[in-house]
Short mmCIF file of N, CA and C in Angstrom, two decimals:
data_model
loop_
_atom_site.label_atom_id
_atom_site.label_comp_id
_atom_site.label_asym_id
_atom_site.label_seq_id
_atom_site.Cartn_x
_atom_site.Cartn_y
_atom_site.Cartn_z
N MET A 1 15.82 9.22 -1.21
CA MET A 1 14.91 8.87 -0.14
C MET A 1 15.62 9.04 1.19
N ARG A 2 15.05 9.79 2.09
CA ARG A 2 15.65 10.04 3.38
C ARG A 2 15.16 9.02 4.40
N GLN A 3 16.08 8.62 5.27
CA GLN A 3 15.74 7.65 6.30
C GLN A 3 14.72 8.24 7.26
N GLY A 4 13.79 7.42 7.70
CA GLY A 4 12.81 7.83 8.67
C GLY A 4 11.63 8.60 8.09
N TRP A 5 11.66 8.85 6.81
CA TRP A 5 10.58 9.59 6.17
C TRP A 5 9.66 8.61 5.47
N SER A 6 8.50 9.08 5.15
CA SER A 6 7.54 8.25 4.42
C SER A 6 7.72 8.46 2.92
N CYS A 7 7.48 7.44 2.16
CA CYS A 7 7.49 7.61 0.71
C CYS A 7 6.08 7.36 0.21
N PHE A 8 5.74 7.94 -0.90
CA PHE A 8 4.37 7.90 -1.40
C PHE A 8 4.37 7.29 -2.79
N MET A 9 3.45 6.43 -3.05
CA MET A 9 3.34 5.79 -4.35
C MET A 9 1.90 5.76 -4.78
N ARG A 10 1.71 5.71 -6.03
CA ARG A 10 0.35 5.58 -6.54
C ARG A 10 0.18 4.18 -7.10
N ALA A 11 -0.91 3.54 -6.74
CA ALA A 11 -1.23 2.22 -7.27
C ALA A 11 -2.63 2.29 -7.84
N GLY A 12 -3.02 1.36 -8.66
CA GLY A 12 -4.32 1.43 -9.33
C GLY A 12 -5.43 0.66 -8.66
N PHE A 13 -5.65 0.86 -7.37
CA PHE A 13 -6.75 0.15 -6.71
C PHE A 13 -8.02 0.99 -6.70
N ASP A 14 -9.17 0.30 -6.66
CA ASP A 14 -10.46 0.98 -6.78
C ASP A 14 -11.26 1.09 -5.49
N CYS A 15 -11.08 0.16 -4.57
CA CYS A 15 -11.89 0.20 -3.34
C CYS A 15 -11.02 -0.18 -2.14
N PRO A 16 -11.46 0.22 -0.93
CA PRO A 16 -10.67 -0.10 0.26
C PRO A 16 -10.42 -1.60 0.45
N SER A 17 -11.40 -2.42 0.16
CA SER A 17 -11.24 -3.87 0.33
C SER A 17 -10.17 -4.42 -0.61
N CYS A 18 -10.15 -3.91 -1.82
CA CYS A 18 -9.17 -4.37 -2.81
C CYS A 18 -7.75 -3.96 -2.41
N ALA A 19 -7.62 -2.82 -1.75
CA ALA A 19 -6.31 -2.28 -1.41
C ALA A 19 -5.67 -2.98 -0.22
N ILE A 20 -6.44 -3.76 0.53
CA ILE A 20 -5.90 -4.44 1.71
C ILE A 20 -4.73 -5.34 1.36
N GLY A 21 -4.76 -5.97 0.19
CA GLY A 21 -3.64 -6.81 -0.24
C GLY A 21 -2.35 -6.03 -0.38
N VAL A 22 -2.46 -4.78 -0.79
CA VAL A 22 -1.28 -3.91 -0.90
C VAL A 22 -0.68 -3.70 0.48
N ARG A 23 -1.53 -3.39 1.46
CA ARG A 23 -1.05 -3.19 2.84
C ARG A 23 -0.38 -4.46 3.35
N LYS A 24 -1.01 -5.59 3.11
CA LYS A 24 -0.48 -6.87 3.60
C LYS A 24 0.91 -7.14 3.04
N MET A 25 1.09 -6.92 1.75
CA MET A 25 2.37 -7.20 1.12
C MET A 25 3.46 -6.21 1.56
N ILE A 26 3.11 -4.93 1.64
CA ILE A 26 4.10 -3.91 2.00
C ILE A 26 4.49 -4.01 3.47
N SER A 27 3.54 -4.27 4.35
CA SER A 27 3.83 -4.30 5.78
C SER A 27 4.82 -5.41 6.17
N ARG A 28 5.01 -6.37 5.30
CA ARG A 28 5.98 -7.46 5.56
C ARG A 28 7.43 -7.04 5.34
N LEU A 29 7.64 -5.93 4.66
CA LEU A 29 9.00 -5.51 4.32
C LEU A 29 9.74 -5.01 5.56
N LYS A 30 11.01 -5.36 5.69
CA LYS A 30 11.76 -5.11 6.93
C LYS A 30 11.97 -3.63 7.24
N PHE A 31 11.92 -2.75 6.28
CA PHE A 31 12.17 -1.33 6.52
C PHE A 31 10.91 -0.54 6.86
N VAL A 32 9.75 -1.19 6.89
CA VAL A 32 8.48 -0.53 7.15
C VAL A 32 8.27 -0.38 8.66
N ASP A 33 7.90 0.84 9.09
CA ASP A 33 7.62 1.12 10.50
C ASP A 33 6.16 0.75 10.77
N ARG A 34 5.93 -0.46 11.27
CA ARG A 34 4.58 -0.99 11.48
C ARG A 34 3.83 -0.32 12.64
N LYS A 35 4.53 0.54 13.40
CA LYS A 35 3.88 1.23 14.52
C LYS A 35 3.12 2.47 14.06
N ARG A 36 3.40 2.94 12.87
CA ARG A 36 2.70 4.11 12.33
C ARG A 36 1.62 3.66 11.35
N PHE A 37 0.65 4.51 11.16
CA PHE A 37 -0.47 4.24 10.24
C PHE A 37 -1.13 2.91 10.63
N ASN A 38 -1.53 2.15 9.66
CA ASN A 38 -2.11 0.84 9.88
C ASN A 38 -1.09 -0.19 9.39
N LYS A 39 -0.31 -0.72 10.33
CA LYS A 39 0.77 -1.66 10.01
C LYS A 39 1.81 -1.04 9.08
N GLY A 40 2.01 0.28 9.23
CA GLY A 40 3.04 0.96 8.46
C GLY A 40 2.59 1.47 7.11
N VAL A 41 1.32 1.25 6.78
CA VAL A 41 0.82 1.63 5.45
C VAL A 41 -0.50 2.37 5.59
N GLU A 42 -0.58 3.52 4.94
CA GLU A 42 -1.82 4.29 4.87
C GLU A 42 -2.33 4.23 3.44
N LEU A 43 -3.59 3.88 3.27
CA LEU A 43 -4.17 3.76 1.94
C LEU A 43 -5.25 4.81 1.74
N ASP A 44 -5.24 5.45 0.59
CA ASP A 44 -6.28 6.41 0.24
C ASP A 44 -6.76 6.05 -1.16
N THR A 45 -7.87 5.31 -1.23
CA THR A 45 -8.36 4.86 -2.54
C THR A 45 -8.97 6.00 -3.34
N THR A 46 -9.38 7.07 -2.68
CA THR A 46 -9.96 8.21 -3.39
C THR A 46 -8.96 8.82 -4.37
N VAL A 47 -7.74 9.01 -3.90
CA VAL A 47 -6.70 9.58 -4.76
C VAL A 47 -5.67 8.53 -5.18
N GLN A 48 -5.92 7.29 -4.79
CA GLN A 48 -5.08 6.14 -5.14
C GLN A 48 -3.63 6.30 -4.71
N LEU A 49 -3.46 6.67 -3.45
CA LEU A 49 -2.12 6.81 -2.88
C LEU A 49 -1.88 5.76 -1.82
N VAL A 50 -0.66 5.30 -1.77
CA VAL A 50 -0.18 4.41 -0.72
C VAL A 50 0.95 5.17 -0.03
N THR A 51 0.83 5.37 1.27
CA THR A 51 1.88 6.04 2.03
C THR A 51 2.54 4.99 2.91
N VAL A 52 3.85 4.90 2.84
CA VAL A 52 4.59 3.89 3.58
C VAL A 52 5.51 4.57 4.58
N SER A 53 5.40 4.18 5.83
CA SER A 53 6.25 4.74 6.88
C SER A 53 7.55 3.93 6.94
N ILE A 54 8.67 4.64 6.87
CA ILE A 54 9.99 3.99 6.87
C ILE A 54 10.60 4.09 8.26
N LEU A 55 11.12 2.99 8.75
CA LEU A 55 11.77 2.97 10.06
C LEU A 55 12.97 3.92 10.09
N ASN A 56 13.15 4.59 11.22
CA ASN A 56 14.34 5.42 11.40
C ASN A 56 15.57 4.53 11.30
N GLY A 57 16.58 5.00 10.62
CA GLY A 57 17.80 4.23 10.46
C GLY A 57 17.76 3.23 9.33
N GLU A 58 16.64 3.12 8.65
CA GLU A 58 16.50 2.18 7.54
C GLU A 58 16.37 2.94 6.22
N SER A 59 16.80 2.32 5.18
CA SER A 59 16.59 2.86 3.84
C SER A 59 15.63 1.93 3.12
N PRO A 60 14.65 2.49 2.46
CA PRO A 60 13.69 1.62 1.77
C PRO A 60 14.30 0.94 0.56
N ASP A 61 13.93 -0.29 0.36
CA ASP A 61 14.33 -1.05 -0.83
C ASP A 61 13.22 -0.83 -1.86
N LEU A 62 13.46 0.08 -2.79
CA LEU A 62 12.42 0.44 -3.75
C LEU A 62 12.03 -0.71 -4.65
N ASP A 63 12.98 -1.56 -5.01
CA ASP A 63 12.64 -2.73 -5.83
C ASP A 63 11.68 -3.65 -5.07
N ALA A 64 11.96 -3.88 -3.78
CA ALA A 64 11.08 -4.73 -2.96
C ALA A 64 9.71 -4.08 -2.80
N LEU A 65 9.68 -2.76 -2.67
CA LEU A 65 8.42 -2.04 -2.52
C LEU A 65 7.58 -2.15 -3.79
N PHE A 66 8.21 -1.94 -4.95
CA PHE A 66 7.50 -2.07 -6.22
C PHE A 66 6.99 -3.51 -6.40
N GLU A 67 7.84 -4.47 -6.06
CA GLU A 67 7.47 -5.88 -6.20
C GLU A 67 6.29 -6.23 -5.30
N ALA A 68 6.27 -5.70 -4.08
CA ALA A 68 5.17 -5.96 -3.15
C ALA A 68 3.84 -5.45 -3.72
N ILE A 69 3.87 -4.27 -4.33
CA ILE A 69 2.66 -3.71 -4.93
C ILE A 69 2.22 -4.56 -6.12
N GLU A 70 3.19 -4.98 -6.92
CA GLU A 70 2.87 -5.82 -8.08
C GLU A 70 2.33 -7.18 -7.64
N GLU A 71 2.91 -7.78 -6.59
CA GLU A 71 2.44 -9.08 -6.10
C GLU A 71 1.03 -8.99 -5.55
N ALA A 72 0.63 -7.80 -5.10
CA ALA A 72 -0.74 -7.60 -4.62
C ALA A 72 -1.70 -7.41 -5.79
N GLY A 73 -1.15 -7.34 -7.01
CA GLY A 73 -1.99 -7.25 -8.20
C GLY A 73 -2.16 -5.85 -8.77
N TYR A 74 -1.29 -4.91 -8.37
CA TYR A 74 -1.41 -3.54 -8.83
C TYR A 74 -0.10 -3.05 -9.42
N ASP A 75 -0.20 -2.00 -10.20
CA ASP A 75 0.99 -1.42 -10.83
C ASP A 75 1.38 -0.13 -10.14
N PRO A 76 2.61 -0.04 -9.64
CA PRO A 76 3.07 1.25 -9.13
C PRO A 76 3.20 2.21 -10.31
N VAL A 77 2.62 3.37 -10.18
CA VAL A 77 2.59 4.31 -11.29
C VAL A 77 3.57 5.45 -11.09
N ARG A 78 3.62 5.97 -9.88
CA ARG A 78 4.43 7.16 -9.62
C ARG A 78 4.89 7.12 -8.17
N MET A 79 6.07 7.64 -7.91
CA MET A 79 6.56 7.74 -6.54
C MET A 79 6.79 9.20 -6.21
N TYR A 80 6.41 9.57 -5.01
CA TYR A 80 6.60 10.94 -4.53
C TYR A 80 7.56 10.89 -3.35
N GLU A 81 8.50 11.79 -3.32
CA GLU A 81 9.43 11.88 -2.20
C GLU A 81 9.31 13.25 -1.56
N LEU A 82 9.27 13.28 -0.26
CA LEU A 82 9.25 14.53 0.47
C LEU A 82 10.69 14.94 0.73
N GLU A 83 11.06 16.09 0.22
CA GLU A 83 12.42 16.57 0.40
C GLU A 83 12.47 17.54 1.57
N VAL A 84 13.63 17.63 2.17
CA VAL A 84 13.81 18.53 3.29
C VAL A 84 13.75 19.97 2.80
N VAL A 85 12.97 20.75 3.50
CA VAL A 85 12.87 22.17 3.20
C VAL A 85 13.51 22.92 4.36
N ARG A 86 14.32 23.86 4.05
CA ARG A 86 15.03 24.61 5.09
C ARG A 86 14.10 25.68 5.66
N LEU A 87 14.00 25.71 6.95
CA LEU A 87 13.20 26.70 7.64
C LEU A 87 14.10 27.86 8.02
N LYS A 88 13.75 29.02 7.56
CA LYS A 88 14.54 30.21 7.87
C LYS A 88 13.80 30.99 8.94
N ILE A 89 14.48 31.33 10.01
CA ILE A 89 13.87 32.06 11.12
C ILE A 89 14.53 33.42 11.24
N ARG A 90 13.70 34.44 11.37
CA ARG A 90 14.21 35.80 11.56
C ARG A 90 13.67 36.33 12.89
N GLU A 91 14.55 36.83 13.69
CA GLU A 91 14.13 37.45 14.95
C GLU A 91 13.60 38.84 14.63
N LEU A 92 12.45 39.15 15.19
CA LEU A 92 11.86 40.46 14.99
C LEU A 92 12.16 41.34 16.19
N GLY A 93 12.14 42.63 15.98
CA GLY A 93 12.40 43.55 17.08
C GLY A 93 11.46 43.34 18.24
N GLN A 94 11.99 43.34 19.45
CA GLN A 94 11.17 43.15 20.64
C GLN A 94 10.87 44.49 21.28
N SER A 95 9.62 44.71 21.71
CA SER A 95 9.24 45.97 22.34
C SER A 95 9.25 45.84 23.83
#
């Protein structure tokens, strides 16, 4: 997990109202950037994803993150990490 990046998890919530507890529990964690998304957490019940914004300079505590989701009444199923992709630039001939 890279600092300052968002991590993605899947939880088993069915409706936006039900998922609010997930946001409430996760947004309390010290490594969450509450200035992004909605209190640091973006919820998409259609695809059942929770996106968490991580503060720059912080490393996420995955155990605390999993526990927060479980305390909200849901099971974390899968975690997705965005890895750095190298951008290769080639200069083209100028006319």
